[in-house]
mmCIF file of C-alpha atoms in Angstrom:
data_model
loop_
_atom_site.group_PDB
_atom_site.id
_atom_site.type_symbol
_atom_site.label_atom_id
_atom_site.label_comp_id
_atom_site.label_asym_id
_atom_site.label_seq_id
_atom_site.Cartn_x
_atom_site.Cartn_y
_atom_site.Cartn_z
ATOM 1 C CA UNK A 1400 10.362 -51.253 -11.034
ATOM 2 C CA UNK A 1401 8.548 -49.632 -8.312
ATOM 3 C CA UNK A 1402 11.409 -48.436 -6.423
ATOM 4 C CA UNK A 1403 12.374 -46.855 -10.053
ATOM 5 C CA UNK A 1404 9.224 -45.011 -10.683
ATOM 6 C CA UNK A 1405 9.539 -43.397 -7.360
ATOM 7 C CA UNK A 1406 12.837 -42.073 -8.195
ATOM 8 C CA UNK A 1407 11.855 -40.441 -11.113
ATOM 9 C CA UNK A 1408 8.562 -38.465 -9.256
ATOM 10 C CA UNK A 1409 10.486 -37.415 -6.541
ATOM 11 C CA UNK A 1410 13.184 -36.256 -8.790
ATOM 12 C CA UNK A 1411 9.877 -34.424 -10.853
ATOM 13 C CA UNK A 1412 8.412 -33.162 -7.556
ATOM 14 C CA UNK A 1413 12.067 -31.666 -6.625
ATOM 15 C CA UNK A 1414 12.235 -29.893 -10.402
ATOM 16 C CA UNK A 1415 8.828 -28.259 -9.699
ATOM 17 C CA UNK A 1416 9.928 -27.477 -6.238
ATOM 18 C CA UNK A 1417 12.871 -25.792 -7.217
ATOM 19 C CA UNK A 1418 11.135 -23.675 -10.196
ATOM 20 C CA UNK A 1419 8.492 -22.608 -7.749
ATOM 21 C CA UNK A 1420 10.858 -21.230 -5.412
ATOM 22 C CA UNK A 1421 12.729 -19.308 -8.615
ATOM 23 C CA UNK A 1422 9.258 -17.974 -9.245
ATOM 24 C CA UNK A 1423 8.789 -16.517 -5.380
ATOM 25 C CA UNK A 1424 11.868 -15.078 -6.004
ATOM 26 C CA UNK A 1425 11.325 -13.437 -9.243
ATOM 27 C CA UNK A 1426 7.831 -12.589 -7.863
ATOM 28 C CA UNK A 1427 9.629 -11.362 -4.794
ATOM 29 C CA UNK A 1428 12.425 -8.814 -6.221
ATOM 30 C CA UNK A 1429 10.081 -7.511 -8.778
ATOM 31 C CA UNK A 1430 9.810 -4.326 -7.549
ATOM 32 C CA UNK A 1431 14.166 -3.693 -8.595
ATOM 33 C CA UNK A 1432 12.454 -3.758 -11.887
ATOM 34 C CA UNK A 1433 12.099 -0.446 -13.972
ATOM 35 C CA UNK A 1434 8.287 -0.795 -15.132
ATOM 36 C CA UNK A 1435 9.118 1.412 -17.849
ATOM 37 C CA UNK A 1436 11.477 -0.626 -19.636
ATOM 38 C CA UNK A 1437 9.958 -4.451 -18.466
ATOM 39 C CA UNK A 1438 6.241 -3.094 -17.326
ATOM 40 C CA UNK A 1439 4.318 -7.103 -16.879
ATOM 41 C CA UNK A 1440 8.210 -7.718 -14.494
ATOM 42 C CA UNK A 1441 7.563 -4.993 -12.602
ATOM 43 C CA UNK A 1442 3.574 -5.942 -11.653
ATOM 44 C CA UNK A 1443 4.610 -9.684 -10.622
ATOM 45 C CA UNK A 1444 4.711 -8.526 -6.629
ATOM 46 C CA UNK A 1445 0.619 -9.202 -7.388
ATOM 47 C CA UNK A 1446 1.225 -12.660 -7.209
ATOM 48 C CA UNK A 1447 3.177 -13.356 -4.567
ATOM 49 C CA UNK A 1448 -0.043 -14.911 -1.973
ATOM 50 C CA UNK A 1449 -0.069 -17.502 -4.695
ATOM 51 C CA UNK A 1450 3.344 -17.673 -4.814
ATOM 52 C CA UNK A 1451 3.455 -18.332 -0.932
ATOM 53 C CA UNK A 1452 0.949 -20.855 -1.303
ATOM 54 C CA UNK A 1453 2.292 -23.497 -3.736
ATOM 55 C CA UNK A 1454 5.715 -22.831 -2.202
ATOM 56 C CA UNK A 1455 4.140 -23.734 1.452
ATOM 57 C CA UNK A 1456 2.173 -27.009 -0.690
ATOM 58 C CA UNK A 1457 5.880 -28.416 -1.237
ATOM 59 C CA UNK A 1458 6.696 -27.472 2.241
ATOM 60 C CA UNK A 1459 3.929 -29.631 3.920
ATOM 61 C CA UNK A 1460 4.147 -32.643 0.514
ATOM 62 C CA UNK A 1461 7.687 -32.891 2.131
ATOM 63 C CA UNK A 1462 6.720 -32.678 5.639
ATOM 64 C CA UNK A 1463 4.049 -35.543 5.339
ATOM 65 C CA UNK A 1464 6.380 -37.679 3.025
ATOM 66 C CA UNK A 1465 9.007 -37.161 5.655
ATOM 67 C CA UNK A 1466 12.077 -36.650 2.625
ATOM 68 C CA UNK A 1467 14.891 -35.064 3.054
ATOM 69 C CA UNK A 1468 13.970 -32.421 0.440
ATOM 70 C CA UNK A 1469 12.055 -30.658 2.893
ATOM 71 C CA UNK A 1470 15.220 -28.597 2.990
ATOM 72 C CA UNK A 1471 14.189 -27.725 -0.469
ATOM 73 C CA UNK A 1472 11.008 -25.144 0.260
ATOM 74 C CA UNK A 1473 12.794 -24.233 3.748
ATOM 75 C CA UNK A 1474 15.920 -22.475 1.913
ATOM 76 C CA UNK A 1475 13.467 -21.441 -0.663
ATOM 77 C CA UNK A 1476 11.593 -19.298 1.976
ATOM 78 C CA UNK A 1477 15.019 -18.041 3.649
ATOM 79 C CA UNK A 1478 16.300 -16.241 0.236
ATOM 80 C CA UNK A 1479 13.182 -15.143 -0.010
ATOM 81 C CA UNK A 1480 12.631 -13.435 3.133
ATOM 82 C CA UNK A 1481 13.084 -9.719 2.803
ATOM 83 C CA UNK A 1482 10.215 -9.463 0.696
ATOM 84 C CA UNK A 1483 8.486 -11.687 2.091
ATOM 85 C CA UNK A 1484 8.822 -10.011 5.537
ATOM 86 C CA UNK A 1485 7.913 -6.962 3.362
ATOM 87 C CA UNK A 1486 4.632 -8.510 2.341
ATOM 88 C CA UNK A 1487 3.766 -10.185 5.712
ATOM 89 C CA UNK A 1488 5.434 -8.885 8.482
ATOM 90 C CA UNK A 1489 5.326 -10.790 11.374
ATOM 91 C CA UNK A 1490 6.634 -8.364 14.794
ATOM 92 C CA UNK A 1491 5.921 -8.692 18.172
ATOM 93 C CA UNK A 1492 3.062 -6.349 19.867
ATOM 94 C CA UNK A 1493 4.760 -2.738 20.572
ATOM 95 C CA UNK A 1494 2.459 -0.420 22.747
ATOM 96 C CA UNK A 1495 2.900 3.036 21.666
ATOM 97 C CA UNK A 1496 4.747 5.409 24.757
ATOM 98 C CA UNK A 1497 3.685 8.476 26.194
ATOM 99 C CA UNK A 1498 4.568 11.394 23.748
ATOM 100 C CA UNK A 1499 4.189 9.256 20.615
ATOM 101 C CA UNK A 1500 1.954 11.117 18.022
ATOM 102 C CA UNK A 1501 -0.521 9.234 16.005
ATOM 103 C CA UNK A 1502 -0.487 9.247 11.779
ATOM 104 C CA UNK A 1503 -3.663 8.215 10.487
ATOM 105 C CA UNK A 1504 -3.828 8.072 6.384
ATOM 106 C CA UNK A 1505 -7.423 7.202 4.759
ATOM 107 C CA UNK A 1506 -8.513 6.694 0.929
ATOM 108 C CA UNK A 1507 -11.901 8.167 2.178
ATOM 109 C CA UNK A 1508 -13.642 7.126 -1.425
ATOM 110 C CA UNK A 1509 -14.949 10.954 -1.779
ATOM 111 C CA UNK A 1510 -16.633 10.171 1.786
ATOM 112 C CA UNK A 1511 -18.639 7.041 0.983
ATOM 113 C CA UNK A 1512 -21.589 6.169 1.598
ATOM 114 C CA UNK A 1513 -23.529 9.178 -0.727
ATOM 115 C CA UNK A 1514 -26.718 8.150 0.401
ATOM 116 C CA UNK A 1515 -26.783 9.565 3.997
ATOM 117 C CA UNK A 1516 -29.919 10.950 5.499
ATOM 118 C CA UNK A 1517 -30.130 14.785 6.040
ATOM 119 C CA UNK A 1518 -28.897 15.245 9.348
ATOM 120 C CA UNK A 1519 -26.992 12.165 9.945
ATOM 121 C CA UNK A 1520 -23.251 12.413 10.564
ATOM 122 C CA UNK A 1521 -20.926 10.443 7.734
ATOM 123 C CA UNK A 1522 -19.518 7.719 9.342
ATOM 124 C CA UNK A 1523 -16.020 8.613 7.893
ATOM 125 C CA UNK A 1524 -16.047 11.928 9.091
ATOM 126 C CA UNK A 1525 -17.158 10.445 12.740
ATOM 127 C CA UNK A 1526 -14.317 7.935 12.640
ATOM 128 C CA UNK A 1527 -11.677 10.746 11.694
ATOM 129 C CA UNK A 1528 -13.134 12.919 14.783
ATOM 130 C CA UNK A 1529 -12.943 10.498 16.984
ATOM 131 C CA UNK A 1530 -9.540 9.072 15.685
ATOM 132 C CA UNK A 1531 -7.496 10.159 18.469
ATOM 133 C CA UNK A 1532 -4.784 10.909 15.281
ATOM 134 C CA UNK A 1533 -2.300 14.038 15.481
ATOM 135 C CA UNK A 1534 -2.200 13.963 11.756
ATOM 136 C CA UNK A 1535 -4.629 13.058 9.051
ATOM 137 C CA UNK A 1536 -3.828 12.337 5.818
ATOM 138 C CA UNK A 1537 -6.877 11.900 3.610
ATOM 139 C CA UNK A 1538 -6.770 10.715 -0.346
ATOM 140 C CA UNK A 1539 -9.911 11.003 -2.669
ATOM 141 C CA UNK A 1540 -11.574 13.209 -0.787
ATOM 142 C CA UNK A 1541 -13.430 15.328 -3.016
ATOM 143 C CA UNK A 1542 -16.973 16.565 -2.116
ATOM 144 C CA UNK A 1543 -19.546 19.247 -3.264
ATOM 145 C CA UNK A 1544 -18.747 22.791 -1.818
ATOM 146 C CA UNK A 1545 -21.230 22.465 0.706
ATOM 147 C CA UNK A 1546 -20.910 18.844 1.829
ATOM 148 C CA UNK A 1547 -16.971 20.370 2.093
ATOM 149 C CA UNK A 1548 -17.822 23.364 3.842
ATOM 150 C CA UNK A 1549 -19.769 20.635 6.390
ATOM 151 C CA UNK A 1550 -16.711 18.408 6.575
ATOM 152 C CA UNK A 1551 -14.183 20.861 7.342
ATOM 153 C CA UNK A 1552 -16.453 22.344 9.926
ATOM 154 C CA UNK A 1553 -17.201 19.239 11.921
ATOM 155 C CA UNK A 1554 -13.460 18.342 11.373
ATOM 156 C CA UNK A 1555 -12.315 22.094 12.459
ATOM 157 C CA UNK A 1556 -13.940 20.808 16.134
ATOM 158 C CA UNK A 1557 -10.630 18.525 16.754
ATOM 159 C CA UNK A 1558 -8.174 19.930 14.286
ATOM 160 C CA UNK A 1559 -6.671 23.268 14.386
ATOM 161 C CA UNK A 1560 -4.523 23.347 10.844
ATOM 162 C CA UNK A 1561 -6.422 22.340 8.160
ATOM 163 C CA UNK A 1562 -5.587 22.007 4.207
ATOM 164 C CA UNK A 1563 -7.165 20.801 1.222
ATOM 165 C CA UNK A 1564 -5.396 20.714 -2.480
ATOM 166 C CA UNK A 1565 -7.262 19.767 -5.547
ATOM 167 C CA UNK A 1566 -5.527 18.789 -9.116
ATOM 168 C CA UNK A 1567 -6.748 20.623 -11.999
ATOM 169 C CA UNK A 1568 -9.230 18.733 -14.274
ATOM 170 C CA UNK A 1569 -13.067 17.044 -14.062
ATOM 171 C CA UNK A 1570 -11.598 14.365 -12.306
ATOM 172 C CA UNK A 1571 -8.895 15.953 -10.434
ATOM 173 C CA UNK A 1572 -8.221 13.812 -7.082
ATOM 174 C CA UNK A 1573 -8.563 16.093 -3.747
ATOM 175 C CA UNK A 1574 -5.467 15.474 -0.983
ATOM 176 C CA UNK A 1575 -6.807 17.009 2.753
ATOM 177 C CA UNK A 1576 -4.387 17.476 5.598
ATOM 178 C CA UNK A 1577 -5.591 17.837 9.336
ATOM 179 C CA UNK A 1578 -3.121 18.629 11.979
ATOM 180 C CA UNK A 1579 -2.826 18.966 15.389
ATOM 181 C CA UNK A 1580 0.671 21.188 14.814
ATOM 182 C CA UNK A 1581 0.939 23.915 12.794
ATOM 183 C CA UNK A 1582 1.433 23.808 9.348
ATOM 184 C CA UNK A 1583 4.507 26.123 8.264
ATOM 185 C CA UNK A 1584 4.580 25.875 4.489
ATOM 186 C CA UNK A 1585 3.336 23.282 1.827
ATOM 187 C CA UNK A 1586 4.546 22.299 -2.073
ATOM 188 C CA UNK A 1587 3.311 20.829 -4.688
ATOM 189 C CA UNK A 1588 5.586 17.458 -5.740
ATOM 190 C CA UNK A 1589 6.003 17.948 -9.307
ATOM 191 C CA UNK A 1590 4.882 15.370 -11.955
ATOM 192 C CA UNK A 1591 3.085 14.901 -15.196
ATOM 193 C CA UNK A 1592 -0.548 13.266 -14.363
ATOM 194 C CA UNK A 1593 -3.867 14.201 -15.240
ATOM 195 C CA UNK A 1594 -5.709 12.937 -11.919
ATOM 196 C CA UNK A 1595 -3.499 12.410 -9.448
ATOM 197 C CA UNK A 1596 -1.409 14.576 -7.089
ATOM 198 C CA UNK A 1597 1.301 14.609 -4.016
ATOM 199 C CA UNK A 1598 1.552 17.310 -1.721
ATOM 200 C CA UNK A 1599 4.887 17.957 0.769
ATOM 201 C CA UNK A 1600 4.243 20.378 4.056
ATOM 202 C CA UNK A 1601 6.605 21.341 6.193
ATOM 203 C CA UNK A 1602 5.093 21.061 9.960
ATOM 204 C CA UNK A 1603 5.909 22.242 13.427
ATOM 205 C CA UNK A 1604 6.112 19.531 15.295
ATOM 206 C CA UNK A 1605 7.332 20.295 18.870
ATOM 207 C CA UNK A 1606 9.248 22.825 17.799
ATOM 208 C CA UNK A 1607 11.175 21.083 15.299
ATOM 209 C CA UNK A 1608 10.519 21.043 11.462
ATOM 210 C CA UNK A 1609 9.119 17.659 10.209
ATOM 211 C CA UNK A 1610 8.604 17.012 6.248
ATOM 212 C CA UNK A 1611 5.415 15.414 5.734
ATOM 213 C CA UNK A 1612 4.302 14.173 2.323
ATOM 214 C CA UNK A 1613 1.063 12.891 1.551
ATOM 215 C CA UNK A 1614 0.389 10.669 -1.941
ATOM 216 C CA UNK A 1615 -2.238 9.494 -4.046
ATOM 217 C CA UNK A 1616 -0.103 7.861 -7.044
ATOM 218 C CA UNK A 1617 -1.202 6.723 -10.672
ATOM 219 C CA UNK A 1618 -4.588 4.168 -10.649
ATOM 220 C CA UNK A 1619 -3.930 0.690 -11.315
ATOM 221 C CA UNK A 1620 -6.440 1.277 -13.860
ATOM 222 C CA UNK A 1621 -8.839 -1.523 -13.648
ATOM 223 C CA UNK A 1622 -12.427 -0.958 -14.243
ATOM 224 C CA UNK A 1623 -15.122 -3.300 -11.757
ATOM 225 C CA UNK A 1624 -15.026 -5.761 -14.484
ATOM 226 C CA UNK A 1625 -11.228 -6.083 -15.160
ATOM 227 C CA UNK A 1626 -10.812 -6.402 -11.531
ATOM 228 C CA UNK A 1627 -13.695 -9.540 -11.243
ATOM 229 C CA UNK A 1628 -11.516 -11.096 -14.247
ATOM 230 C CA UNK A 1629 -8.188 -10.201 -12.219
ATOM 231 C CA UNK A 1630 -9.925 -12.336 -9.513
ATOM 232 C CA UNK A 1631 -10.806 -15.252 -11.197
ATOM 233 C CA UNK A 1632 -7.435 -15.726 -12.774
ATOM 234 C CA UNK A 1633 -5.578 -15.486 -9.361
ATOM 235 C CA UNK A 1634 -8.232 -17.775 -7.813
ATOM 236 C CA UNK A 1635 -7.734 -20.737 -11.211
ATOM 237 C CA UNK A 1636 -11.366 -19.945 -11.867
ATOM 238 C CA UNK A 1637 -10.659 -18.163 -15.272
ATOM 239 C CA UNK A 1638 -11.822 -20.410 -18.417
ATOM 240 C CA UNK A 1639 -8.935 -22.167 -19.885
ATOM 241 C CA UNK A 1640 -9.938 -20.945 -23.512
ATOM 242 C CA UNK A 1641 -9.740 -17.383 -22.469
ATOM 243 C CA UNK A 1642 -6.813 -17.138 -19.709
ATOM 244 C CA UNK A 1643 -4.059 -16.638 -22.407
ATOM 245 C CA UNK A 1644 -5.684 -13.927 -23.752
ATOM 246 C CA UNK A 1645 -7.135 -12.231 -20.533
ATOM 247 C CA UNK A 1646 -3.965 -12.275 -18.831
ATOM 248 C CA UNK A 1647 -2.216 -9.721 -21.636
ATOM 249 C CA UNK A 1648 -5.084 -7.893 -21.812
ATOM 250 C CA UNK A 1649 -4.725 -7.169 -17.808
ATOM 251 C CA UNK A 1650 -1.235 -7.099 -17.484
ATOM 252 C CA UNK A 1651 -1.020 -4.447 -20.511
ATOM 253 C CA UNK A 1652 -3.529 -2.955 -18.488
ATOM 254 C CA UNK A 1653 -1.547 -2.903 -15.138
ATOM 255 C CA UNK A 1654 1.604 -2.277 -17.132
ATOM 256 C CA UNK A 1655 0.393 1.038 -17.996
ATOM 257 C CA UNK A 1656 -0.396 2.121 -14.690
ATOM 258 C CA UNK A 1657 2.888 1.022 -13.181
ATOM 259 C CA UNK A 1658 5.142 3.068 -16.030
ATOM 260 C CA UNK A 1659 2.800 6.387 -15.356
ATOM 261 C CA UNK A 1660 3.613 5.366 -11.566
ATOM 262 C CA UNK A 1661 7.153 4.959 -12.107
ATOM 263 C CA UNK A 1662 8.304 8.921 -12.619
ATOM 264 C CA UNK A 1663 5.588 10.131 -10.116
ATOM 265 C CA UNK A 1664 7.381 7.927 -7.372
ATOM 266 C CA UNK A 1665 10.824 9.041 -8.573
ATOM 267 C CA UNK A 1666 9.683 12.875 -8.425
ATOM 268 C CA UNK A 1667 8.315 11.844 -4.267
ATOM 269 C CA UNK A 1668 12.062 10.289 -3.350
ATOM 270 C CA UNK A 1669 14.080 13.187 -5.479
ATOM 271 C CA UNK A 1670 12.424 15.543 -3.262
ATOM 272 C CA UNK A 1671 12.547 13.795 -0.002
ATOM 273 C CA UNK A 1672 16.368 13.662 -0.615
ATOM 274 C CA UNK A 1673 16.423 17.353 -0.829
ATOM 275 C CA UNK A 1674 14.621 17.722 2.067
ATOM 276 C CA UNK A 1675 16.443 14.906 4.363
ATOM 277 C CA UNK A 1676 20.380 16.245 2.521
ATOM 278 C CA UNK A 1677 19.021 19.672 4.895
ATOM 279 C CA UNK A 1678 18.813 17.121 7.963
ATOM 280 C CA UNK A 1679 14.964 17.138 8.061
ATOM 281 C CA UNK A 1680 12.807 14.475 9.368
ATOM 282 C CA UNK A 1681 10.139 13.192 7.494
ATOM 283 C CA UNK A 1682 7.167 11.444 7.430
ATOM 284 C CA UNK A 1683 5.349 9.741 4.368
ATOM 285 C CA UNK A 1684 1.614 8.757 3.747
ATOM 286 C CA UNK A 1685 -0.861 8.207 1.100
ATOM 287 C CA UNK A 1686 -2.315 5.460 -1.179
ATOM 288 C CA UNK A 1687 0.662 4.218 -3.481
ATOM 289 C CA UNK A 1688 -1.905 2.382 -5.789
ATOM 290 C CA UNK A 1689 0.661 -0.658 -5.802
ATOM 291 C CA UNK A 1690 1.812 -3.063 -3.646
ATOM 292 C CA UNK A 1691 4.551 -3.451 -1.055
ATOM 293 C CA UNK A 1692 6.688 -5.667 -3.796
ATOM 294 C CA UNK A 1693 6.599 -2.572 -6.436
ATOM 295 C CA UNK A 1694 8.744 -0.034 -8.073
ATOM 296 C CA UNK A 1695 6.630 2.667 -6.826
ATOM 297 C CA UNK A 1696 6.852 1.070 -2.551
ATOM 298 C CA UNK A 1697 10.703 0.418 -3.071
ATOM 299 C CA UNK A 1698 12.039 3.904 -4.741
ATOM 300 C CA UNK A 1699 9.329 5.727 -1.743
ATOM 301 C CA UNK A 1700 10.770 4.092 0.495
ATOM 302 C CA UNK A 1701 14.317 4.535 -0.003
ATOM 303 C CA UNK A 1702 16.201 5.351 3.047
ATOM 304 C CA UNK A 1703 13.018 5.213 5.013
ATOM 305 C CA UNK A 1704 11.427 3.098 7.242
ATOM 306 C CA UNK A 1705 7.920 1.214 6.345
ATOM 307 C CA UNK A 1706 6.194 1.640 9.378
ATOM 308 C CA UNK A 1707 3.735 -1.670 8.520
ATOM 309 C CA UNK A 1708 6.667 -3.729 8.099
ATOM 310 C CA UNK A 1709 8.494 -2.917 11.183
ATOM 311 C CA UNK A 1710 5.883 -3.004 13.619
ATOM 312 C CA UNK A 1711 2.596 -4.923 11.852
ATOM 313 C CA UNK A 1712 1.031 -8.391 11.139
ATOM 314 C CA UNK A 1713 0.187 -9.890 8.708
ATOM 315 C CA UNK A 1714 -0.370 -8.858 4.970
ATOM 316 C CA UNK A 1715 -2.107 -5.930 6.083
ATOM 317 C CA UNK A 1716 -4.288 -5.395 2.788
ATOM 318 C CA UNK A 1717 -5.585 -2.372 3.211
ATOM 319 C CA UNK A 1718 -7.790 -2.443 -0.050
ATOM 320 C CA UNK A 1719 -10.878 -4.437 0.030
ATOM 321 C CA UNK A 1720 -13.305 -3.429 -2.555
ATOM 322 C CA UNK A 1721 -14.117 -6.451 -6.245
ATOM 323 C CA UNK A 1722 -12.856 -9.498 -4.064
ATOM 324 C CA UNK A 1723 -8.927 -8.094 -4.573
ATOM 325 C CA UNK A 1724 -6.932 -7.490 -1.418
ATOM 326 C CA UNK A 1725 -4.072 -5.991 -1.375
ATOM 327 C CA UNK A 1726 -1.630 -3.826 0.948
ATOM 328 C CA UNK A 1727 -1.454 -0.621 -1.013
ATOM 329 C CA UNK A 1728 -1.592 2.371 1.657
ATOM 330 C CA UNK A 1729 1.040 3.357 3.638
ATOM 331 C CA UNK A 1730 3.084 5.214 6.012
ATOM 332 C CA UNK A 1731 6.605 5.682 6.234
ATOM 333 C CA UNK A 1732 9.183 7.321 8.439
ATOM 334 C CA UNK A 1733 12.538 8.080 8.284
ATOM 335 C CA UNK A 1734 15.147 6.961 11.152
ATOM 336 C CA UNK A 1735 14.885 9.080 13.143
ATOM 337 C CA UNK A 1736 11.358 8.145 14.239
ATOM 338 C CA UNK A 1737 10.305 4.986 15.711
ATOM 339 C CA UNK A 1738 7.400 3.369 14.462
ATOM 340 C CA UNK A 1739 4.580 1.513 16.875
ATOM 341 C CA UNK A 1740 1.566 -0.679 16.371
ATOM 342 C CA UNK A 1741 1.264 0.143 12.850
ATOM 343 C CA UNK A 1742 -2.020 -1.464 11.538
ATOM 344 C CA UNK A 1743 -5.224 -1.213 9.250
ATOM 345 C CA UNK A 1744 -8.108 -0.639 10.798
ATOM 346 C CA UNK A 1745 -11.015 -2.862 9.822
ATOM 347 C CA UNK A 1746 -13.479 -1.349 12.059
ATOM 348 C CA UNK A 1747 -15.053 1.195 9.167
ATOM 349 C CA UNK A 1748 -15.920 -0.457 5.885
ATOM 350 C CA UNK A 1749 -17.600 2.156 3.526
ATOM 351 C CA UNK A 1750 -14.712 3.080 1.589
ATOM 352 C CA UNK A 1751 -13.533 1.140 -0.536
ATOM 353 C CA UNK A 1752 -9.959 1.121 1.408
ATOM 354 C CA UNK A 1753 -9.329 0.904 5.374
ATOM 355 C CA UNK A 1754 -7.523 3.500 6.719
ATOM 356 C CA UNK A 1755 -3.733 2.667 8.220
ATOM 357 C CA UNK A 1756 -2.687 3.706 11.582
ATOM 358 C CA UNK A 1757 0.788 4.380 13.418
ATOM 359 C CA UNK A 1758 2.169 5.927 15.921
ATOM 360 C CA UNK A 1759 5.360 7.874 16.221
ATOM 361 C CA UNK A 1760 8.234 8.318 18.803
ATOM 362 C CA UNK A 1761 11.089 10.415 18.310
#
């Protein structure tokens, strides 16, 4: 009777097993879905940690049962491994060579902190000085006219080619581009949004003509408290009265930002074709506002290279701000380029995201 019961619970243990790893999977490709036509789909990449961690639960069950069916979570992970090598990338260390140029791109948080003595340097603006980066890419980084006038003059110290655009509105976002090379032309990307803003230059970089576009897509559009509740239902710690209901109210929620997302990424890669059909190279940074598993990474990124995935560790979340971590800023390249040491720097804290680092070597 024993031996019986036994058979059925591993046979239960194998079902679960094997709908787990379907989940990863779904989880995993979720970002081949159109979130304008299946929006909650499309927003599924958010779950893969948990995802990783029931499917790595089964792994060590069958490890310490010593079954068999340990083959089960082990295939599981191989048909899942593009994305997950896309969310965390493991890559041995790769030391940047002379003549590589450095791309640093920064959600600066409109310079945080706001509460800086008179006559004390912002720690942002000291970290991009002192950077070492040939390029700067900088998202959110509006600031009164003077506090501006201070920035770019501090700034102006290490970088000869500056330029700032601003979108239209009371809460237009600002994009700023600092550059060590010379900055031949710029245009805006064209889309419909009533924040948010790309901007394409065209730079001179050793004499040859680079494409450089720098983002700051759609919000996910979570206030502080949607993003506590967002917590607590990843974490299990969400009342089990109230989960049904929360979880439609924030996935309608993230569904809307992903389908305003969805044509604002499609207008980046229609115009990075055009550039790259005239045999340009190009380089790619900003703060997608969605993850590495999304609509918005995988249409970007088309034809590129993700300069994280190829040469970092780790999941790289690179947004740390209401207890949700996530890898949302990014730098790409096209093939031309090889990518080094790409990484997010931990070492400055008062925005809300970390800046991410690379270097480049034709």
């Amino acid at each position: 009777m024993f031996g019986g019961i036994q058979k059925i619970a591993v046979k239960t243990i194998v079902a679960a097993n094997i709908v787990a790893i379907i989940m990863m999977l779904i989880v995993g490709y979720a970002g081949h879905v159109d979130p304008r036509e299946h929006a909650v789909i499309s927003n599924l990449g958010l779950i893969m940690p948990l995802m990783i961690v029931i499917n790595l639960a089964f792994l060590v069950f069958w490890a310490i049962a010593r079954k068999i069916q340990i083959l089960i979570p082990i295939i599981g992970f191989v048909l899942c491994w593009g994305p997950l090598r896309l969310y965390c990338p493991v890559n041995l260390p790769s030391k940047p060579p002379k003549g590589a140029i450095k791309i640093l791109s920064y959600n600066v948080f409109m310079f945080a902190p706001w509460d800086i003595p008179e006559g004390e340097p912002n720690p942002i603006v000291e970290y991009i000085i002192n950077s070492g980066a040939d390029i700067v890419c900088l998202q959110e980084a509006s600031y009164d006219l003077k506090g501006r006038e201070k920035i770019d003059s501090a700034i102006a110290n290490v970088y000869q080619y500056c330029d700032t655009v601003q979108k239209k509105g009371p809460q237009g976002d600002v994009l700023c581009l600092y550059s060590k090379f010379p900055i031949l032309s710029r245009e805006r990307v064209r889309y419909e949004s009533a924040n948010n803003l790309s901007e394409a230059y065209v730079l001179n970089i050793h004499g040859e003509k680079v494409l450089l576009v720098n983002n700051h897509f759609e919000t996910v559009g979570l206030n502080n408290d949607d993003k506590d509740r967002f917590h607590e239902f990843i974490k299990g710690e969400m009342p089990s009265d109230s989960t049904g209901h929360e979880s439609k109210f924030l996935a309608g929620k993230l569904g809307a930002g992903a389908r305003k997302r969805a044509p604002e990424a499609d207008a980046v890669a229609r115009l990075i074709a055009r550039y790259r059909q005239k045999g340009m190279s190009v380089i790619v940074c900003g703060d997608f506002n969605d993850t590495q598993l999304s609509y918005t990474h995988r249409r970007v990124a088309e034809g590129l290279t993700d300069c994280y995935t190829a040469t970092g560790n780790g999941p790289g979340w690179s947004y740390h701000k209401s207890a949700i971590y996530v890898r949302i800023d990014n730098i790409l390249c096209s093939p031309d380029w090889t990518p080094y040491n790409a990484h997010v720097d931990r070492s400055v804290t008062t925005s809300d995201h970390y800046p991410i680092v690379c270097w480049l070597k034709k």
